[in-house]
Amino acid sequence: MLEYLKDNYWIILLILNYVIAISAVITVVLKNINPTKTLSYIIVLVFFPFFGLLVYYLFGQEYRKNKIFSRKHVLNQSIIKSINQELEFNKNQIRKIDDFLDHKLKLVKLLYSNKNSPLTLCNEVDILKNGKTKFEALLRDLNNAKNHIHLEYYIIKDDKIGSKVLDALCKKATQA
């Protein structure tokens, strides 16, 4: 048996390389990174034994990015925890809310038990039923803004509504 291992150690190393490479390929595929990167790493791992593993483990691992995101997750959790502690309701407040929102109690309890978005008082919600009323309200709010404007849109088109929004933002920027 020892003789067999001595004679075929390259084959054993090659098999070991491909076992590790297959686990690396599975990891790359499950990461959901750029398809071009994924394909490149798979090709390097399969067609360049030993060198492919070396390249993948030196350049394919995003150690810095993973470290940053793990720190950010810990920071986010601590911020959420501190906000929840500041805004935590006691039993008397829940009873007052129960009396105030008798038929909406299930919704209040659902919102209260959500750890990522704490339930607070003194909020106001407007239900906008169509795009026309939504953009009218947006333009009105933009024109009435005093300190800050926070917008998040995927696309602002160069059309009638988009031009109005951009004009309102430019007008507010010159007022500052």
Coordinates of N, CA, C and O in Angstrom, one line a residue:
M1 N 0.8 -1.2 0.0 CA 0.0 0.0 0.0 C 0.9 1.3 0.0 O 0.6 2.2 -0.7
L2 N 1.9 1.3 0.8 CA 2.8 2.4 0.9 C 3.5 2.6 -0.5 O 3.7 3.7 -0.9
E3 N 3.9 1.5 -1.1 CA 4.5 1.6 -2.4 C 3.5 2.2 -3.5 O 4.0 3.0 -4.3
Y4 N 2.3 1.8 -3.4 CA 1.3 2.4 -4.3 C 1.2 3.9 -4.1 O 1.1 4.6 -5.1
L5 N 1.2 4.3 -2.8 CA 1.1 5.8 -2.6 C 2.3 6.5 -3.1 O 2.2 7.6 -3.6
K6 N 3.5 5.9 -2.9 CA 4.7 6.6 -3.4 C 4.7 6.7 -4.9 O 5.1 7.7 -5.4
D7 N 4.2 5.7 -5.6 CA 4.2 5.7 -7.0 C 3.2 6.7 -7.6 O 3.4 7.2 -8.7
N8 N 2.1 6.8 -6.9 CA 1.0 7.6 -7.5 C 0.6 8.9 -6.6 O -0.5 9.3 -6.6
Y9 N 1.6 9.5 -6.0 CA 1.3 10.6 -5.2 C 0.8 11.8 -6.0 O 0.1 12.6 -5.5
W10 N 1.3 11.9 -7.2 CA 0.8 13.0 -8.1 C -0.7 12.8 -8.4 O -1.5 13.8 -8.4
I11 N -1.1 11.6 -8.6 CA -2.6 11.3 -8.8 C -3.4 11.6 -7.6 O -4.4 12.3 -7.6
I12 N -2.8 11.3 -6.4 CA -3.5 11.5 -5.2 C -3.6 13.0 -4.9 O -4.7 13.6 -4.5
L13 N -2.5 13.8 -5.2 CA -2.6 15.2 -5.0 C -3.5 15.9 -6.0 O -4.2 16.8 -5.6
L14 N -3.6 15.3 -7.2 CA -4.5 15.9 -8.2 C -6.0 15.6 -7.8 O -6.8 16.5 -7.9
I15 N -6.3 14.4 -7.3 CA -7.6 14.1 -6.8 C -8.0 15.1 -5.6 O -9.1 15.6 -5.5
L16 N -7.0 15.2 -4.7 CA -7.2 16.1 -3.5 C -7.5 17.6 -4.0 O -8.4 18.3 -3.5
N17 N -6.7 18.0 -5.0 CA -6.9 19.3 -5.6 C -8.3 19.5 -6.1 O -8.9 20.5 -5.9
Y18 N -8.8 18.5 -6.9 CA -10.1 18.6 -7.5 C -11.2 18.5 -6.4 O -12.3 19.1 -6.6
V19 N -11.0 17.8 -5.4 CA -12.0 17.8 -4.3 C -12.1 19.2 -3.7 O -13.2 19.7 -3.5
I20 N -11.0 19.8 -3.4 CA -11.0 21.1 -2.8 C -11.5 22.1 -3.9 O -12.3 23.0 -3.5
A21 N -11.2 21.9 -5.1 CA -11.7 22.8 -6.2 C -13.2 22.7 -6.3 O -13.8 23.8 -6.5
I22 N -13.7 21.5 -6.2 CA -15.2 21.4 -6.3 C -15.9 22.1 -5.1 O -16.9 22.8 -5.3
S23 N -15.3 22.0 -3.9 CA -15.9 22.8 -2.8 C -15.8 24.3 -3.1 O -16.7 25.0 -2.7
A24 N -14.7 24.7 -3.6 CA -14.5 26.1 -4.0 C -15.5 26.6 -5.0 O -16.1 27.7 -5.0
V25 N -15.7 25.7 -6.0 CA -16.7 26.0 -7.1 C -18.1 26.1 -6.5 O -18.9 27.1 -6.9
I26 N -18.5 25.3 -5.6 CA -19.8 25.3 -5.0 C -19.9 26.6 -4.2 O -20.9 27.3 -4.3
T27 N -18.8 27.0 -3.5 CA -18.8 28.3 -2.8 C -19.0 29.5 -3.7 O -19.8 30.4 -3.4
V28 N -18.3 29.5 -4.8 CA -18.4 30.6 -5.8 C -19.8 30.7 -6.3 O -20.3 31.8 -6.4
V29 N -20.4 29.6 -6.7 CA -21.7 29.6 -7.3 C -22.7 30.1 -6.2 O -23.6 30.8 -6.6
L30 N -22.6 29.7 -5.0 CA -23.6 30.1 -4.0 C -23.4 31.5 -3.5 O -24.3 32.1 -2.9
K31 N -22.3 32.1 -3.8 CA -22.0 33.5 -3.4 C -22.9 34.5 -4.2 O -23.1 35.7 -3.8
N32 N -23.4 34.1 -5.4 CA -24.2 35.0 -6.2 C -23.4 36.3 -6.6 O -23.9 37.4 -6.6
I33 N -22.1 36.1 -7.0 CA -21.4 37.3 -7.5 C -21.6 37.5 -9.0 O -22.3 36.7 -9.6
N34 N -20.9 38.4 -9.5 CA -20.9 38.6 -11.0 C -20.8 37.3 -11.8 O -19.8 36.6 -11.5
P35 N -21.6 37.0 -12.7 CA -21.5 35.8 -13.5 C -20.2 35.6 -14.2 O -19.7 34.5 -14.3
T36 N -19.6 36.8 -14.7 CA -18.3 36.7 -15.4 C -17.2 36.2 -14.4 O -16.4 35.4 -14.7
K37 N -17.3 36.8 -13.2 CA -16.3 36.4 -12.2 C -16.5 34.9 -11.8 O -15.5 34.2 -11.7
T38 N -17.7 34.5 -11.6 CA -18.0 33.1 -11.3 C -17.5 32.2 -12.3 O -16.8 31.2 -12.0
L39 N -17.8 32.4 -13.6 CA -17.3 31.6 -14.6 C -15.8 31.6 -14.7 O -15.2 30.5 -14.9
S40 N -15.2 32.7 -14.5 CA -13.7 32.8 -14.6 C -13.1 31.9 -13.5 O -12.1 31.2 -13.7
Y41 N -13.6 32.1 -12.3 CA -13.1 31.3 -11.2 C -13.3 29.8 -11.4 O -12.4 28.9 -11.1
I42 N -14.4 29.4 -11.9 CA -14.7 28.0 -12.2 C -13.7 27.5 -13.2 O -13.1 26.4 -13.1
I43 N -13.5 28.2 -14.3 CA -12.6 27.8 -15.4 C -11.2 27.6 -14.8 O -10.5 26.6 -15.0
V44 N -10.7 28.6 -14.0 CA -9.4 28.6 -13.4 C -9.2 27.4 -12.5 O -8.2 26.7 -12.5
L45 N -10.3 27.2 -11.7 CA -10.2 26.0 -10.7 C -10.2 24.7 -11.4 O -9.5 23.8 -11.0
V46 N -10.9 24.6 -12.5 CA -11.0 23.2 -13.2 C -9.8 23.0 -14.1 O -9.2 21.9 -14.1
F47 N -9.4 24.0 -14.9 CA -8.4 23.7 -15.9 C -6.9 24.0 -15.4 O -6.0 23.7 -16.2
F48 N -6.7 24.6 -14.3 CA -5.4 24.9 -13.8 C -5.2 24.3 -12.4 O -5.4 25.0 -11.4
P49 N -4.9 23.0 -12.3 CA -4.8 22.4 -11.0 C -3.7 23.1 -10.2 O -2.7 23.6 -10.7
F50 N -3.9 23.2 -8.9 CA -3.0 23.8 -7.9 C -2.9 25.3 -8.1 O -3.2 26.0 -7.2
F51 N -2.6 25.7 -9.3 CA -2.5 27.2 -9.6 C -3.9 27.8 -9.4 O -4.0 28.9 -8.9
G52 N -4.9 27.2 -9.9 CA -6.3 27.7 -9.8 C -6.7 27.9 -8.3 O -7.3 28.9 -8.0
L53 N -6.4 26.9 -7.5 CA -6.7 27.0 -6.0 C -5.9 28.2 -5.4 O -6.5 29.0 -4.6
L54 N -4.7 28.3 -5.8 CA -3.9 29.4 -5.3 C -4.5 30.7 -5.7 O -4.6 31.6 -4.8
V55 N -4.8 30.9 -6.9 CA -5.4 32.1 -7.4 C -6.7 32.4 -6.7 O -7.0 33.5 -6.3
Y56 N -7.6 31.4 -6.6 CA -8.9 31.6 -5.9 C -8.7 32.0 -4.5 O -9.4 32.9 -4.0
Y57 N -7.9 31.3 -3.7 CA -7.7 31.6 -2.3 C -7.0 32.9 -2.1 O -7.2 33.5 -1.0
L58 N -6.2 33.4 -3.0 CA -5.5 34.7 -2.8 C -6.3 35.8 -3.3 O -6.4 36.9 -2.6
F59 N -7.1 35.7 -4.4 CA -7.8 36.8 -5.0 C -9.3 36.6 -5.0 O -10.0 37.6 -5.1
G60 N -9.8 35.4 -4.9 CA -11.2 35.2 -5.0 C -12.0 35.4 -3.7 O -13.2 35.7 -3.6
Q61 N -11.3 35.4 -2.5 CA -11.9 35.6 -1.3 C -12.0 37.1 -1.0 O -11.0 37.8 -1.1
E62 N -13.1 37.6 -0.6 CA -13.2 39.0 -0.3 C -13.2 39.2 1.2 O -14.2 39.5 1.9
Y63 N -12.0 39.0 1.8 CA -11.8 39.1 3.2 C -12.2 40.5 3.8 O -12.9 40.6 4.8
R64 N -11.7 41.5 3.1 CA -11.9 42.9 3.6 C -13.4 43.2 3.5 O -14.0 43.8 4.5
K65 N -14.1 42.9 2.4 CA -15.5 43.1 2.3 C -16.3 42.4 3.3 O -17.2 43.0 3.9
N66 N -16.0 41.1 3.5 CA -16.7 40.3 4.5 C -16.5 40.9 5.9 O -17.5 40.9 6.7
K67 N -15.3 41.4 6.2 CA -15.1 41.9 7.5 C -15.9 43.2 7.7 O -16.4 43.4 8.8
I68 N -15.9 44.1 6.7 CA -16.7 45.3 6.7 C -18.1 45.0 7.0 O -18.8 45.6 7.8
F69 N -18.7 44.1 6.2 CA -20.1 43.8 6.3 C -20.4 43.1 7.7 O -21.5 43.4 8.2
S70 N -19.5 42.3 8.2 CA -19.8 41.7 9.5 C -19.8 42.8 10.6 O -20.6 42.8 11.5
R71 N -18.9 43.8 10.5 CA -18.9 44.9 11.4 C -20.1 45.7 11.3 O -20.7 46.2 12.3
K72 N -20.5 46.0 10.0 CA -21.7 46.8 9.8 C -23.0 46.1 10.4 O -23.8 46.7 11.0
H73 N -23.1 44.8 10.2 CA -24.2 44.0 10.8 C -24.2 44.1 12.3 O -25.3 44.4 12.9
V74 N -23.0 44.0 12.9 CA -23.0 44.1 14.4 C -23.4 45.6 14.8 O -24.1 45.7 15.7
L75 N -22.9 46.6 14.1 CA -23.2 47.9 14.4 C -24.7 48.2 14.2 O -25.4 48.8 15.0
N76 N -25.3 47.7 13.1 CA -26.7 47.8 12.8 C -27.5 47.2 14.0 O -28.5 47.7 14.4
Q77 N -27.1 46.0 14.4 CA -27.9 45.3 15.4 C -27.8 46.1 16.7 O -28.8 46.2 17.5
S78 N -26.6 46.7 17.0 CA -26.5 47.5 18.3 C -27.3 48.8 18.2 O -28.0 49.2 19.2
I79 N -27.4 49.4 17.0 CA -28.2 50.6 16.8 C -29.7 50.2 17.0 O -30.4 51.0 17.7
I80 N -30.1 49.2 16.3 CA -31.5 48.7 16.5 C -31.9 48.4 17.9 O -32.9 48.8 18.4
K81 N -31.0 47.8 18.6 CA -31.2 47.4 20.0 C -31.3 48.7 20.9 O -32.2 48.8 21.7
S82 N -30.4 49.7 20.6 CA -30.5 50.9 21.4 C -31.8 51.7 21.1 O -32.4 52.3 22.0
I83 N -32.2 51.8 19.8 CA -33.4 52.5 19.5 C -34.6 51.8 20.1 O -35.5 52.4 20.6
N84 N -34.6 50.4 20.1 CA -35.7 49.7 20.7 C -35.8 50.0 22.2 O -36.9 50.1 22.7
Q85 N -34.6 50.1 22.8 CA -34.6 50.3 24.3 C -35.2 51.7 24.6 O -35.9 52.0 25.5
E86 N -34.8 52.7 23.7 CA -35.3 54.1 23.9 C -36.8 54.2 23.7 O -37.5 55.0 24.3
L87 N -37.3 53.4 22.7 CA -38.7 53.5 22.3 C -39.6 52.4 22.9 O -40.7 52.3 22.5
E88 N -39.0 51.7 23.8 CA -39.8 50.5 24.4 C -41.0 51.0 25.1 O -41.0 51.9 25.9
F89 N -42.1 50.3 24.9 CA -43.4 50.6 25.6 C -43.4 49.8 26.9 O -43.0 48.7 27.0
N90 N -44.1 50.4 27.8 CA -44.4 49.6 29.0 C -45.8 49.1 28.9 O -46.6 49.5 28.0
K91 N -46.3 48.4 29.9 CA -47.6 47.7 29.8 C -48.7 48.8 29.9 O -49.7 48.6 29.2
N92 N -48.5 49.9 30.6 CA -49.6 50.9 30.7 C -49.7 51.6 29.3 O -50.9 51.9 28.9
Q93 N -48.6 51.8 28.6 CA -48.7 52.4 27.3 C -49.5 51.5 26.3 O -50.2 51.9 25.5
I94 N -49.2 50.2 26.4 CA -49.9 49.2 25.5 C -51.3 49.2 25.8 O -52.2 49.1 24.9
R95 N -51.7 49.3 27.1 CA -53.2 49.3 27.5 C -53.8 50.6 26.9 O -55.0 50.5 26.4
K96 N -53.1 51.7 26.9 CA -53.7 53.0 26.4 C -53.9 52.8 24.9 O -54.9 53.3 24.3
I97 N -52.9 52.2 24.2 CA -53.0 52.0 22.8 C -54.1 51.0 22.5 O -54.8 51.2 21.5
D98 N -54.3 50.0 23.3 CA -55.3 49.1 23.2 C -56.7 49.7 23.2 O -57.6 49.5 22.4
D99 N -56.9 50.7 24.2 CA -58.1 51.4 24.2 C -58.3 52.3 23.0 O -59.4 52.4 22.5
F100 N -57.2 52.9 22.6 CA -57.3 53.9 21.5 C -57.5 53.2 20.2 O -58.2 53.7 19.3
L101 N -56.9 52.1 20.0 CA -57.0 51.4 18.7 C -57.6 50.0 18.8 O -57.0 49.0 18.4
D102 N -58.8 50.0 19.4 CA -59.4 48.7 19.8 C -59.4 47.7 18.6 O -59.0 46.6 18.8
H103 N -59.9 48.1 17.5 CA -60.0 47.1 16.4 C -58.7 47.0 15.6 O -58.6 46.1 14.7
K104 N -57.7 47.7 15.9 CA -56.4 47.6 15.2 C -55.3 47.0 16.1 O -54.1 47.0 15.8
L105 N -55.7 46.3 17.2 CA -54.8 45.8 18.2 C -53.9 44.7 17.6 O -52.7 44.7 17.9
K106 N -54.4 43.9 16.7 CA -53.5 42.9 16.1 C -52.4 43.5 15.3 O -51.3 43.0 15.4
L107 N -52.7 44.5 14.6 CA -51.7 45.2 13.8 C -50.6 45.8 14.7 O -49.4 45.8 14.4
V108 N -51.1 46.5 15.7 CA -50.2 47.1 16.7 C -49.2 46.1 17.3 O -48.0 46.3 17.4
K109 N -49.8 45.0 17.7 CA -48.9 43.9 18.3 C -47.9 43.3 17.3 O -46.8 43.1 17.7
L110 N -48.4 43.2 16.1 CA -47.5 42.7 15.0 C -46.3 43.7 14.8 O -45.2 43.3 14.8
L111 N -46.6 45.0 14.7 CA -45.6 46.0 14.5 C -44.7 46.1 15.8 O -43.5 46.3 15.7
Y112 N -45.3 45.9 17.0 CA -44.5 46.0 18.2 C -43.5 44.8 18.3 O -42.4 45.0 18.7
S113 N -43.9 43.7 17.8 CA -43.0 42.5 17.9 C -41.9 42.5 16.8 O -41.0 41.7 16.9
N114 N -42.0 43.3 15.8 CA -41.0 43.4 14.8 C -39.7 44.1 15.3 O -39.8 45.2 15.8
K115 N -38.6 43.4 15.3 CA -37.4 43.9 16.0 C -36.6 44.9 15.1 O -35.9 45.7 15.6
N116 N -36.9 45.0 13.8 CA -36.1 45.9 12.9 C -36.8 47.2 12.7 O -36.1 48.1 12.2
S117 N -38.0 47.3 13.0 CA -38.7 48.6 12.9 C -39.6 48.9 14.1 O -40.7 48.4 14.2
P118 N -39.0 49.6 15.0 CA -39.8 49.9 16.3 C -41.0 50.7 16.1 O -41.1 51.5 15.2
L119 N -42.0 50.4 16.9 CA -43.3 51.1 16.8 C -43.2 52.4 17.6 O -42.7 52.4 18.8
T120 N -43.6 53.5 17.1 CA -43.5 54.8 17.8 C -44.8 55.5 17.7 O -45.7 55.1 16.9
L121 N -45.0 56.5 18.5 CA -46.2 57.3 18.5 C -46.0 58.5 17.6 O -44.9 58.8 17.2
C122 N -47.1 59.3 17.5 CA -47.0 60.6 16.8 C -46.6 60.4 15.3 O -45.8 61.3 14.8
N123 N -47.0 59.4 14.6 CA -46.7 59.3 13.2 C -48.0 59.6 12.4 O -49.1 59.5 12.9
E124 N -47.8 60.0 11.2 CA -48.9 60.3 10.3 C -48.7 59.6 9.0 O -47.6 59.6 8.4
V125 N -49.8 59.0 8.4 CA -49.7 58.2 7.2 C -50.8 58.7 6.2 O -51.9 58.9 6.7
D126 N -50.4 59.1 5.0 CA -51.4 59.4 4.0 C -51.4 58.3 3.0 O -50.4 57.9 2.5
I127 N -52.6 57.8 2.6 CA -52.7 56.8 1.6 C -53.0 57.5 0.3 O -53.9 58.2 0.1
L128 N -52.1 57.2 -0.6 CA -52.1 57.8 -2.0 C -52.6 56.7 -2.9 O -51.9 55.7 -3.1
K129 N -53.7 56.9 -3.6 CA -54.3 55.8 -4.3 C -53.9 55.7 -5.8 O -54.1 54.7 -6.4
N130 N -53.3 56.8 -6.3 CA -52.8 56.7 -7.7 C -51.6 57.6 -7.9 O -51.2 58.3 -7.0
G131 N -51.0 57.5 -9.1 CA -49.8 58.2 -9.3 C -50.0 59.7 -9.3 O -49.1 60.5 -8.9
K132 N -51.1 60.2 -9.8 CA -51.4 61.6 -9.9 C -51.3 62.2 -8.5 O -50.6 63.2 -8.2
T133 N -52.1 61.6 -7.5 CA -52.1 62.2 -6.2 C -50.7 62.0 -5.5 O -50.3 62.8 -4.7
K134 N -50.0 60.9 -5.8 CA -48.7 60.7 -5.2 C -47.7 61.8 -5.6 O -47.0 62.3 -4.8
F135 N -47.7 62.1 -6.9 CA -46.7 63.1 -7.4 C -47.2 64.5 -7.0 O -46.3 65.4 -6.8
E136 N -48.5 64.8 -6.9 CA -48.9 66.0 -6.4 C -48.5 66.2 -4.9 O -48.0 67.3 -4.6
A137 N -48.6 65.2 -4.1 CA -48.1 65.2 -2.8 C -46.6 65.4 -2.7 O -46.1 66.1 -1.9
L138 N -45.9 64.7 -3.6 CA -44.4 64.8 -3.6 C -44.0 66.2 -3.9 O -43.2 66.8 -3.2
L139 N -44.6 66.8 -4.9 CA -44.2 68.2 -5.3 C -44.6 69.2 -4.2 O -43.9 70.1 -3.9
R140 N -45.8 69.0 -3.6 CA -46.2 69.9 -2.5 C -45.2 69.8 -1.3 O -44.7 70.8 -0.8
D141 N -44.8 68.5 -1.0 CA -43.8 68.3 0.1 C -42.4 68.9 -0.3 O -41.8 69.4 0.6
L142 N -42.0 68.7 -1.5 CA -40.8 69.3 -1.9 C -40.8 70.8 -1.8 O -39.8 71.5 -1.3
N143 N -41.9 71.5 -2.2 CA -42.0 72.9 -2.1 C -42.1 73.4 -0.7 O -41.7 74.5 -0.4
N144 N -42.6 72.6 0.2 CA -42.8 73.0 1.6 C -41.6 72.6 2.5 O -41.5 72.9 3.7
A145 N -40.6 71.9 1.9 CA -39.5 71.4 2.7 C -38.7 72.6 3.3 O -38.5 73.6 2.6
K146 N -38.2 72.5 4.5 CA -37.5 73.6 5.1 C -36.0 73.3 5.4 O -35.2 74.1 5.1
N147 N -35.7 72.1 5.8 CA -34.3 71.7 6.2 C -33.6 70.7 5.3 O -32.5 70.9 4.9
H148 N -34.4 69.6 5.1 CA -33.8 68.5 4.4 C -34.7 67.9 3.4 O -36.0 68.0 3.6
I149 N -34.2 67.3 2.3 CA -35.0 66.6 1.4 C -34.3 65.3 1.1 O -33.1 65.2 0.7
H150 N -34.9 64.2 1.4 CA -34.4 62.8 1.2 C -35.3 62.1 0.1 O -36.5 61.9 0.4
L151 N -34.7 61.8 -1.0 CA -35.5 61.1 -2.1 C -34.7 59.8 -2.4 O -33.5 59.8 -2.4
E152 N -35.5 58.8 -2.7 CA -34.9 57.6 -3.2 C -35.8 57.0 -4.3 O -36.9 56.5 -4.1
Y153 N -35.3 57.2 -5.6 CA -36.0 56.6 -6.7 C -35.0 55.9 -7.6 O -33.8 56.2 -7.6
Y154 N -35.5 54.8 -8.2 CA -34.6 54.0 -9.1 C -34.3 54.8 -10.3 O -33.2 54.8 -10.8
I155 N -35.4 55.4 -10.9 CA -35.2 56.2 -12.1 C -36.0 57.5 -12.0 O -37.2 57.5 -11.6
I156 N -35.4 58.6 -12.5 CA -36.2 59.8 -12.7 C -36.1 60.1 -14.2 O -35.0 60.4 -14.7
K157 N -37.2 59.9 -14.9 CA -37.2 60.1 -16.3 C -37.2 61.6 -16.7 O -37.7 62.4 -15.9
D158 N -36.8 61.8 -17.9 CA -36.8 63.2 -18.5 C -38.1 63.4 -19.1 O -38.2 63.5 -20.4
D159 N -39.2 63.4 -18.3 CA -40.5 63.7 -18.8 C -41.2 64.8 -18.0 O -40.5 65.5 -17.3
K160 N -42.5 65.0 -18.1 CA -43.2 66.1 -17.5 C -43.0 66.0 -16.0 O -42.6 67.0 -15.3
I161 N -43.3 64.9 -15.4 CA -43.2 64.7 -13.9 C -41.8 64.8 -13.4 O -41.4 65.5 -12.5
G162 N -40.9 64.1 -14.1 CA -39.5 64.2 -13.8 C -38.9 65.6 -13.8 O -38.1 66.0 -12.9
S163 N -39.3 66.3 -14.8 CA -38.8 67.7 -14.9 C -39.4 68.6 -13.8 O -38.6 69.4 -13.2
K164 N -40.6 68.3 -13.4 CA -41.2 69.1 -12.3 C -40.4 68.8 -11.0 O -40.1 69.7 -10.2
V165 N -40.1 67.5 -10.8 CA -39.4 67.1 -9.6 C -38.0 67.7 -9.6 O -37.6 68.3 -8.6
L166 N -37.3 67.6 -10.7 CA -36.0 68.2 -10.7 C -36.0 69.7 -10.6 O -35.1 70.3 -9.9
D167 N -37.0 70.4 -11.2 CA -37.1 71.8 -11.0 C -37.4 72.2 -9.6 O -36.8 73.2 -9.0
A168 N -38.2 71.4 -8.9 CA -38.5 71.7 -7.5 C -37.2 71.5 -6.6 O -36.9 72.3 -5.7
L169 N -36.4 70.5 -6.9 CA -35.2 70.2 -6.2 C -34.2 71.4 -6.5 O -33.5 71.8 -5.6
C170 N -34.1 71.8 -7.7 CA -33.2 72.9 -8.1 C -33.6 74.2 -7.4 O -32.7 74.9 -6.8
K171 N -34.9 74.4 -7.3 CA -35.4 75.6 -6.6 C -35.0 75.6 -5.2 O -34.6 76.6 -4.6
K172 N -35.2 74.5 -4.5 CA -34.9 74.3 -3.1 C -33.4 74.4 -2.9 O -32.9 75.0 -1.9
A173 N -32.6 73.9 -3.8 CA -31.1 74.0 -3.7 C -30.6 75.4 -3.7 O -29.7 75.8 -3.0
T174 N -31.3 76.3 -4.6 CA -30.9 77.7 -4.6 C -31.3 78.5 -3.4 O -30.8 79.5 -3.1
Q175 N -32.4 78.0 -2.8 CA -32.9 78.7 -1.6 C -32.0 78.5 -0.4 O -32.0 79.3 0.6
A176 N -31.2 77.4 -0.4 CA -30.4 77.1 0.8 C -29.2 78.0 1.0 O -28.8 78.9 0.6

